[in-house]
Coordinates of C-alpha atoms in Angstrom, one line a residue:
Chain A
X1 CA -10.0 -97.8 92.4
X2 CA -6.5 -96.6 91.9
X3 CA -3.6 -98.2 89.7
X4 CA -0.8 -100.4 91.4
X5 CA 2.5 -98.2 92.1
X6 CA 4.6 -97.8 89.2
X7 CA 7.5 -95.6 88.3
X8 CA 6.9 -92.7 85.7
X9 CA 9.0 -91.6 83.0
X10 CA 8.2 -88.7 80.6
X11 CA 10.9 -88.4 78.0
X12 CA 10.9 -85.4 75.5
X13 CA 12.2 -87.3 72.5
X14 CA 11.5 -90.6 70.6
X15 CA 15.2 -91.5 71.1
X16 CA 14.8 -91.1 74.9
X17 CA 11.5 -93.1 74.8
X18 CA 13.1 -96.0 73.0
X19 CA 16.1 -95.9 75.4
X20 CA 13.8 -96.3 78.4
X21 CA 11.8 -99.0 76.6
X22 CA 15.0 -100.8 75.9
X23 CA 16.1 -100.6 79.5
X24 CA 12.8 -101.7 81.1
X25 CA 11.5 -104.1 78.4
X26 CA 8.6 -106.1 79.5
X27 CA 8.3 -104.2 82.7
X28 CA 7.3 -101.2 80.8
X29 CA 4.0 -99.9 79.4
X30 CA 3.6 -96.9 76.9
X31 CA 1.2 -94.2 77.9
X32 CA -0.3 -92.2 75.0
X33 CA -3.5 -90.4 75.8
X34 CA -4.3 -92.9 78.5
X35 CA -8.0 -93.2 77.8
X36 CA -7.8 -97.0 77.4
X37 CA -4.7 -97.7 79.5
X38 CA -5.8 -95.9 82.7
X39 CA -9.0 -97.8 83.1
X40 CA -7.0 -100.9 82.6
X41 CA -4.5 -99.9 85.3
X42 CA -7.2 -98.9 87.6
X43 CA -9.1 -102.1 87.3
X44 CA -5.7 -103.7 87.8
X45 CA -5.9 -105.8 84.6
X46 CA -2.2 -104.8 84.0
X47 CA 0.2 -103.5 86.6
X48 CA 3.4 -102.2 84.8
X49 CA 6.4 -101.5 86.9
X50 CA 7.2 -98.4 84.7
X51 CA 5.1 -96.2 82.7
X52 CA 6.5 -94.3 79.9
X53 CA 4.3 -91.1 79.0
X54 CA 4.9 -89.9 75.3
X55 CA 2.9 -86.7 76.2
X56 CA 5.9 -84.6 76.3
X57 CA 7.2 -85.5 72.9
X58 CA 6.0 -82.6 70.8
X59 CA 7.3 -84.1 67.5
X60 CA 4.8 -86.9 67.7
X61 CA 1.8 -84.4 67.3
X62 CA 0.4 -82.8 64.2
X63 CA -1.0 -83.6 60.8
X64 CA 0.9 -82.7 57.5
X65 CA 0.4 -82.9 53.9
X66 CA 3.1 -85.1 52.3
X67 CA 2.1 -85.1 48.6
X68 CA 0.0 -88.3 47.9
X69 CA -0.6 -88.9 51.6
X70 CA -1.5 -87.2 55.0
X71 CA 0.9 -88.0 57.9
X72 CA -0.8 -88.1 61.3
X73 CA 1.4 -88.0 64.4
X74 CA 0.8 -90.8 66.7
X75 CA 0.0 -88.5 69.6
X76 CA -2.3 -86.4 67.8
X77 CA -5.6 -86.1 69.8
X78 CA -8.9 -87.2 68.2
X79 CA -10.4 -84.0 68.7
X80 CA -7.6 -82.4 66.5
X81 CA -8.1 -84.9 63.7
X82 CA -11.9 -84.5 64.0
X83 CA -11.6 -80.7 63.2
X84 CA -8.8 -81.0 60.7
X85 CA -9.6 -79.5 57.2
X86 CA -6.9 -81.7 55.5
X87 CA -8.2 -85.0 57.0
X88 CA -11.9 -83.9 56.1
X89 CA -10.8 -83.2 52.5
X90 CA -8.5 -86.1 51.7
X91 CA -9.3 -88.9 54.0
X92 CA -13.0 -88.2 54.8
X93 CA -13.6 -91.7 56.1
X94 CA -11.4 -91.0 59.0
X95 CA -13.2 -87.7 59.9
X96 CA -16.4 -89.6 59.7
X97 CA -15.3 -92.3 62.1
X98 CA -13.6 -90.0 64.6
X99 CA -16.6 -87.7 65.0
X100 CA -18.4 -90.4 66.8
X101 CA -15.6 -92.1 68.7
X102 CA -16.2 -92.4 72.4
X103 CA -17.3 -88.9 73.7
X104 CA -16.1 -85.3 73.8
X105 CA -13.9 -85.6 76.9
X106 CA -12.3 -88.9 75.5
X107 CA -11.6 -87.2 72.2
X108 CA -9.8 -84.4 73.9
X109 CA -7.3 -86.8 75.6
X110 CA -7.2 -89.9 73.6
X111 CA -4.8 -90.1 70.6
X112 CA -5.0 -91.4 67.0
X113 CA -1.8 -93.6 67.4
X114 CA -2.7 -94.7 70.8
X115 CA -6.1 -96.1 69.8
X116 CA -4.6 -98.1 66.8
X117 CA -1.7 -99.4 68.9
X118 CA -4.2 -100.5 71.5
X119 CA -6.0 -102.5 68.8
X120 CA -9.4 -103.2 70.5
X121 CA -11.4 -105.0 67.7
X122 CA -14.1 -102.8 68.7
X123 CA -12.2 -99.5 68.2
X124 CA -13.4 -97.1 65.5
X125 CA -10.2 -96.4 63.7
X126 CA -9.0 -99.8 62.6
X127 CA -11.5 -100.4 60.0
X128 CA -11.0 -96.9 58.3
X129 CA -7.1 -97.6 58.4
X130 CA -7.5 -100.7 56.7
X131 CA -10.0 -99.4 54.2
X132 CA -7.7 -96.5 53.4
X133 CA -4.7 -98.8 53.2
X134 CA -2.7 -96.7 55.8
X135 CA 0.8 -97.2 56.6
X136 CA 2.2 -97.4 60.0
X137 CA 5.7 -95.9 60.8
X138 CA 7.4 -97.7 63.6
X139 CA 10.6 -96.5 65.4
X140 CA 12.9 -99.1 67.0
X141 CA 16.4 -99.3 68.3
X142 CA 17.6 -100.1 64.6
X143 CA 15.7 -97.1 63.0
X144 CA 12.2 -96.9 61.6
X145 CA 10.2 -99.3 59.5
X146 CA 6.9 -99.1 57.8
X147 CA 4.1 -101.6 58.2
X148 CA 1.0 -101.9 55.8
X149 CA -2.3 -102.0 57.7
X150 CA -3.1 -105.5 56.4
X151 CA 0.1 -106.6 58.4
X152 CA -0.5 -104.3 61.3
X153 CA -3.2 -105.9 63.0
X154 CA -2.2 -109.3 64.3
X155 CA -4.8 -110.4 66.9
X156 CA -6.9 -109.2 69.7
X157 CA -5.1 -106.1 71.3
X158 CA -1.9 -107.2 69.3
X159 CA -0.2 -105.4 66.5
X160 CA 3.1 -105.6 64.5
X161 CA 4.7 -103.2 67.0
X162 CA 7.5 -105.1 68.7
X163 CA 8.2 -104.8 72.5
X164 CA 11.1 -102.4 71.9
X165 CA 9.4 -100.2 69.4
X166 CA 6.9 -97.2 69.4
X167 CA 4.3 -96.3 66.7
X168 CA 5.3 -92.8 65.7
X169 CA 3.1 -91.8 62.7
X170 CA 0.4 -93.1 60.5
X171 CA 0.6 -92.3 56.5
X172 CA -2.9 -92.2 55.0
X173 CA -3.0 -92.2 51.2
X174 CA -5.1 -89.4 50.0
X175 CA -8.6 -90.3 48.7
X176 CA -9.7 -87.1 47.6
X177 CA -13.0 -86.9 46.0
X178 CA -14.2 -90.3 47.4
X179 CA -17.4 -90.5 49.3
X180 CA -17.3 -91.8 52.8
X181 CA -19.4 -93.1 55.7
X182 CA -18.8 -94.8 59.0
X183 CA -21.9 -96.5 60.0
X184 CA -21.9 -97.5 63.7
X185 CA -24.3 -99.6 65.4
X186 CA -24.8 -99.1 69.2
X187 CA -27.6 -99.5 71.7
X188 CA -26.7 -96.6 73.9
X189 CA -24.6 -93.3 73.6
X190 CA -20.9 -93.7 73.6
X191 CA -21.0 -97.6 73.7
X192 CA -18.4 -99.7 71.8
X193 CA -19.8 -100.4 68.3
X194 CA -21.5 -103.8 68.2
X195 CA -20.7 -103.8 64.7
X196 CA -19.5 -100.8 62.5
X197 CA -18.6 -100.5 58.9
X198 CA -16.3 -98.0 57.3
X199 CA -17.0 -97.5 53.6
X200 CA -15.3 -95.2 51.0
X201 CA -16.1 -95.2 47.4
X202 CA -15.3 -93.3 44.1
X203 CA -18.2 -93.0 41.7
X204 CA -17.8 -92.1 38.1
X205 CA -20.9 -91.2 36.3
X206 CA -23.2 -93.2 38.4
X207 CA -20.9 -96.2 38.4
X208 CA -18.8 -97.5 41.4
X209 CA -15.3 -97.2 40.1
X210 CA -13.4 -98.1 43.3
X211 CA -14.7 -99.3 46.8
X212 CA -12.9 -100.0 50.1
X213 CA -15.0 -101.6 53.0
X214 CA -13.6 -102.0 56.4
X215 CA -15.5 -104.0 59.5
X216 CA -15.3 -103.2 63.0
X217 CA -15.9 -105.9 65.7
X218 CA -16.4 -108.8 63.2
X219 CA -13.3 -110.8 64.4
X220 CA -10.3 -110.5 66.6
X221 CA -8.8 -107.7 64.3
X222 CA -10.5 -105.3 62.2
X223 CA -11.1 -106.7 58.7
X224 CA -11.3 -105.8 55.0
X225 CA -14.7 -107.0 53.3
X226 CA -12.9 -107.7 50.1
X227 CA -15.7 -109.7 48.7
X228 CA -17.9 -106.9 49.0
X229 CA -15.3 -104.7 47.4
X230 CA -14.9 -106.9 44.3
X231 CA -18.6 -107.2 43.9
X232 CA -19.2 -103.5 44.0
X233 CA -16.7 -102.4 41.2
X234 CA -18.3 -101.6 37.9
X235 CA -21.7 -101.7 39.5
X236 CA -24.2 -98.8 39.3
X237 CA -24.6 -97.0 42.8
X238 CA -28.1 -98.3 43.2
X239 CA -30.0 -99.9 46.0
X240 CA -30.4 -103.2 44.3
X241 CA -26.7 -103.6 43.2
X242 CA -25.4 -102.4 46.6
X243 CA -27.7 -104.8 48.4
X244 CA -26.4 -107.7 46.3
X245 CA -22.8 -106.9 47.0
X246 CA -23.4 -106.2 50.8
X247 CA -24.8 -110.0 50.9
X248 CA -20.9 -110.9 51.0
X249 CA -20.1 -108.7 54.1
X250 CA -19.7 -111.5 56.5
X251 CA -17.6 -113.7 54.1
X252 CA -14.2 -114.7 56.0
X253 CA -15.1 -112.9 59.2
X254 CA -15.3 -114.5 62.8
X255 CA -17.6 -112.3 64.8
X256 CA -17.8 -112.7 68.6
X257 CA -21.0 -113.8 70.5
X258 CA -21.6 -111.8 73.7
X259 CA -24.3 -110.1 75.5
X260 CA -24.8 -107.6 72.8
X261 CA -25.5 -110.2 70.2
X262 CA -24.7 -113.7 68.9
X263 CA -22.3 -114.1 65.9
X264 CA -25.1 -114.7 63.4
X265 CA -26.7 -111.6 64.6
X266 CA -23.6 -109.7 63.9
X267 CA -23.2 -111.2 60.5
X268 CA -26.6 -110.2 59.5
X269 CA -26.0 -106.7 61.0
X270 CA -22.8 -106.5 58.7
X271 CA -24.9 -107.0 55.7
X272 CA -27.3 -104.2 56.7
X273 CA -24.6 -101.7 57.7
X274 CA -22.5 -102.3 54.7
X275 CA -25.5 -101.7 52.5
X276 CA -26.2 -98.4 54.4
X277 CA -22.7 -97.3 54.4
X278 CA -21.9 -97.9 50.8
X279 CA -25.2 -96.2 49.6
X280 CA -24.4 -93.2 51.7
X281 CA -20.8 -92.9 50.6
X282 CA -21.8 -93.2 47.2
X283 CA -24.4 -90.5 47.6
X284 CA -21.8 -88.2 49.2
X285 CA -19.0 -88.5 46.6
Chain B
X1 CA 7.3 -89.3 94.2
X2 CA 7.2 -86.7 91.3
X3 CA 7.2 -83.1 91.5
X4 CA 4.3 -81.3 89.6
X5 CA 3.5 -77.7 89.1
X6 CA 0.2 -76.6 87.7
X7 CA -2.4 -73.8 88.0
X8 CA -5.8 -74.9 89.6
X9 CA -8.8 -72.3 89.5
X10 CA -6.3 -69.5 88.9
X11 CA -3.8 -70.5 91.8
X12 CA -0.4 -71.9 91.4
X13 CA 0.2 -75.3 93.2
X14 CA 3.1 -77.5 93.5
X15 CA 3.2 -80.9 95.0
X16 CA 5.0 -84.1 95.3
X17 CA 2.7 -87.0 94.2
X18 CA 2.8 -90.7 93.5
X19 CA 2.8 -91.2 89.9
X20 CA -0.3 -93.3 90.1
X21 CA -2.5 -90.6 91.8
X22 CA -5.4 -89.6 89.4
X23 CA -6.2 -85.9 88.8
X24 CA -9.4 -86.3 90.4
X25 CA -7.8 -87.5 93.7
X26 CA -5.1 -84.8 93.6
X27 CA -8.0 -82.2 93.3
X28 CA -10.0 -83.7 96.0
X29 CA -7.7 -85.2 98.4
X30 CA -4.6 -82.9 98.1
X31 CA -6.3 -79.6 97.2
X32 CA -9.6 -80.1 99.2
X33 CA -11.7 -79.3 96.0
X34 CA -14.5 -81.8 96.5
X35 CA -16.7 -80.0 94.1
X36 CA -15.4 -82.3 91.4
X37 CA -16.8 -85.8 92.2
X38 CA -16.1 -89.2 91.5
X39 CA -19.2 -91.0 89.9
X40 CA -18.4 -94.3 88.1
X41 CA -14.7 -94.7 88.5
X42 CA -14.6 -96.4 85.0
X43 CA -14.3 -93.1 82.9
X44 CA -18.0 -93.5 81.6
X45 CA -20.1 -91.1 83.6
X46 CA -18.5 -87.7 83.2
X47 CA -19.2 -86.5 86.8
X48 CA -15.5 -85.8 87.4
X49 CA -15.2 -83.6 84.1
X50 CA -12.8 -80.4 84.6
X51 CA -11.1 -78.4 81.9
X52 CA -7.4 -79.2 81.2
X53 CA -5.7 -76.3 79.3
X54 CA -9.2 -75.1 78.3
X55 CA -10.8 -78.3 77.1
X56 CA -13.1 -80.7 78.8
X57 CA -11.5 -84.1 80.3
X58 CA -12.6 -86.9 82.6
X59 CA -10.3 -86.1 85.7
X60 CA -10.5 -89.9 86.7
X61 CA -9.0 -90.8 83.4
X62 CA -5.8 -88.5 83.7
X63 CA -3.0 -88.8 86.1
X64 CA -1.9 -85.9 88.2
X65 CA 1.6 -86.1 86.6
X66 CA 0.2 -85.8 83.3
X67 CA -1.4 -82.4 84.3
X68 CA 2.1 -81.1 85.3
X69 CA 2.6 -77.6 83.7
X70 CA -1.1 -77.3 82.8
X71 CA -4.0 -75.1 83.9
X72 CA -7.0 -76.8 85.4
X73 CA -10.4 -75.2 86.0
X74 CA -12.9 -77.1 88.1
X75 CA -16.6 -76.3 89.0
X76 CA -15.2 -74.4 91.9
X77 CA -13.3 -71.9 89.7
X78 CA -16.2 -71.2 87.3
X79 CA -17.6 -68.2 89.3
X80 CA -16.0 -65.0 89.1
X81 CA -16.0 -62.4 91.7
X82 CA -18.7 -64.0 93.4
X83 CA -20.9 -64.2 90.5
X84 CA -21.9 -67.5 89.1
X85 CA -21.0 -68.4 85.4
X86 CA -24.0 -68.1 83.1
X87 CA -24.3 -72.0 82.7
X88 CA -24.5 -72.2 86.5
X89 CA -27.1 -69.5 86.6
X90 CA -29.1 -71.4 83.8
X91 CA -29.0 -74.9 85.7
X92 CA -30.5 -73.1 88.7
X93 CA -33.0 -71.1 86.6
X94 CA -34.1 -74.3 84.8
X95 CA -33.7 -76.6 87.7
X96 CA -31.2 -78.7 85.5
X97 CA -30.8 -81.2 88.1
X98 CA -32.4 -83.7 90.4
X99 CA -30.1 -85.3 93.0
X100 CA -27.3 -83.0 91.7
X101 CA -24.5 -85.7 91.7
X102 CA -23.8 -85.4 87.9
X103 CA -24.3 -81.5 87.9
X104 CA -20.6 -80.5 88.3
X105 CA -19.6 -82.6 85.4
X106 CA -22.8 -81.5 83.3
X107 CA -21.9 -77.9 83.8
X108 CA -18.3 -78.2 83.0
X109 CA -19.1 -80.1 79.9
X110 CA -21.9 -77.6 78.9
X111 CA -19.4 -74.8 79.3
X112 CA -17.0 -76.7 76.8
X113 CA -20.0 -77.4 74.4
X114 CA -20.9 -74.0 74.3
X115 CA -17.5 -72.5 73.7
X116 CA -17.2 -75.0 70.6
X117 CA -20.7 -74.2 69.5
X118 CA -22.5 -71.1 70.9
X119 CA -25.8 -71.8 69.4
X120 CA -26.4 -75.6 69.5
X121 CA -29.6 -77.4 68.4
X122 CA -31.3 -79.7 70.8
X123 CA -29.8 -82.7 69.1
X124 CA -26.3 -81.0 69.2
X125 CA -26.6 -80.5 73.0
X126 CA -27.7 -84.2 73.5
X127 CA -24.8 -85.4 71.4
X128 CA -22.3 -82.8 73.2
X129 CA -23.4 -84.3 76.5
X130 CA -23.2 -87.8 75.5
X131 CA -20.1 -88.6 77.8
X132 CA -22.1 -87.4 80.9
X133 CA -24.7 -89.6 82.5
X134 CA -27.5 -88.5 84.8
X135 CA -28.7 -91.5 86.8
X136 CA -31.9 -89.7 87.8
X137 CA -32.5 -89.4 83.9
X138 CA -33.2 -85.7 84.4
X139 CA -31.8 -84.9 81.0
X140 CA -35.0 -82.9 79.8
X141 CA -34.1 -79.9 82.0
X142 CA -30.3 -80.2 81.6
X143 CA -31.0 -79.8 77.9
X144 CA -33.2 -76.9 78.7
X145 CA -30.6 -75.4 80.9
X146 CA -28.0 -75.4 78.1
X147 CA -30.5 -74.0 75.7
X148 CA -31.2 -71.0 78.3
X149 CA -27.5 -70.5 78.8
X150 CA -27.0 -70.3 75.0
X151 CA -29.7 -67.8 74.7
X152 CA -28.1 -65.7 77.5
X153 CA -24.7 -65.7 75.8
X154 CA -23.4 -68.4 78.0
X155 CA -20.4 -69.2 75.8
X156 CA -18.4 -66.6 77.5

C-alpha cells in the first residue's frame, strides 16, 4: 500500500509553512512525525494534493523552562519528552503517559504536538493535557493565539486549530510535587487504550488538597472527570474515600461501543481505572 | 520528483524519488536492500525496523524524502568486516527465530534496546520489543537471544 501522489514541501521556518498553507489551503495536509498521517495516506483514507513537512523547522523542537510552566515544542519527539528530566519533575503525568504511548519505534518518530493535533479520542496525550490545564499556542497568518485545553478539543479528530494555522508549542503549567499516574487498559501490547485515566493529585498530610482527572476514549474527545475531582478534594487518600469519588467517573461521558467493549463496559472500566489511578497517584506524591 | 541525499549502511546515495515513496520501498526497490522486509504494511509489526540517525524507526512509516540528509542503518549494515554483530550472533546461538520473517526487525530493535539499556531484565526486553510481532509466537527464544547478547556485551 502506497499513498496517492502528492507534492512535497519542506519549509524551514514557521512563516514559510504558514505561507504554504495559505497558498494551498484545503488541498494541503501538515506532516509532523507522520506516525498517524502516513498510515492514513497509505490506506488512502485521505489523499491531500500537497504535504507540508514541518520536520526541517528546528524552532519547533525542544523543551524549555518558562517559570511557572514548561514549554514543549510541537515537533518534539515522544522519546525526547519521555526521557526529559524537567518533564519528569514538573509535569510527571506527561512522563507517565508518554512512557507507554505506542511503542519504541513510534515514539522515536511521533511528535508531542502532532499527536495532540491529530486528536484521536483514544490518543494518550489529550487526557493529561486536559488534567494539567495545558495551553496550546497556535500560529496563523495574523500572529499567534493561545487556546486553553478545555477549548482545544472540539470533536473526533477535530481541534481549535484553523485550516490556515499551525500548532507551534504547548505550555504546561508546572505541577511540581504532585503525584501522577496514567492507568491504561489494553488487551494486547501497543494497542490503543480501550479506556485510560490520567490522574494527578496534591496530597497534604494524608488529605487530597487538589485533584485533576482526565479520561481517554470515553467520548469523541478526551474529557475531564470534574465530578470525581470535586468529590476527591478534602478527602483522605484512602481506598474507601477514593472508591466513593471514583463512582462519578462516567458522569457526563459518552463512551463508544465497539469490538473492544460496549459503552456500559467502558463506563464501569472508567470507575475502576480512576480508583486505581488516583490511589497510585496519591501514594506517589 | 524530489532529490534526496543520505547515507545507507555507510555508503552515500543520492536519488530522485517520488515524495510518496516510503523509506522501506526506497531501500528495497531502489537500493536492492531486501534484508529489510515489509510485514504488515500498517506500522504494527516492526519487521521493517531500521535505524534512522541512530534510533529505531519503522521504515514503512517514514517517507524516503523525510530521510533526506540522514544516516540509515539496515540489517545489512550491522555486520562489520565480515563479522556478525553480537546481537546477530546471539539470535543464531539461541535460535531466536522460527520462520525468520520478523528477524531483521527484531534484531534492529534489540540493538536499539541494548544501546538504551545494556543490562535489561526479561520484562524490560519484552516491553522494549513490544512494537515487533512474531507471527510464529517465537518470543521465548527471542528474549533469550537478547539476554545472551547483553551478557556478551552486545550493546556495542
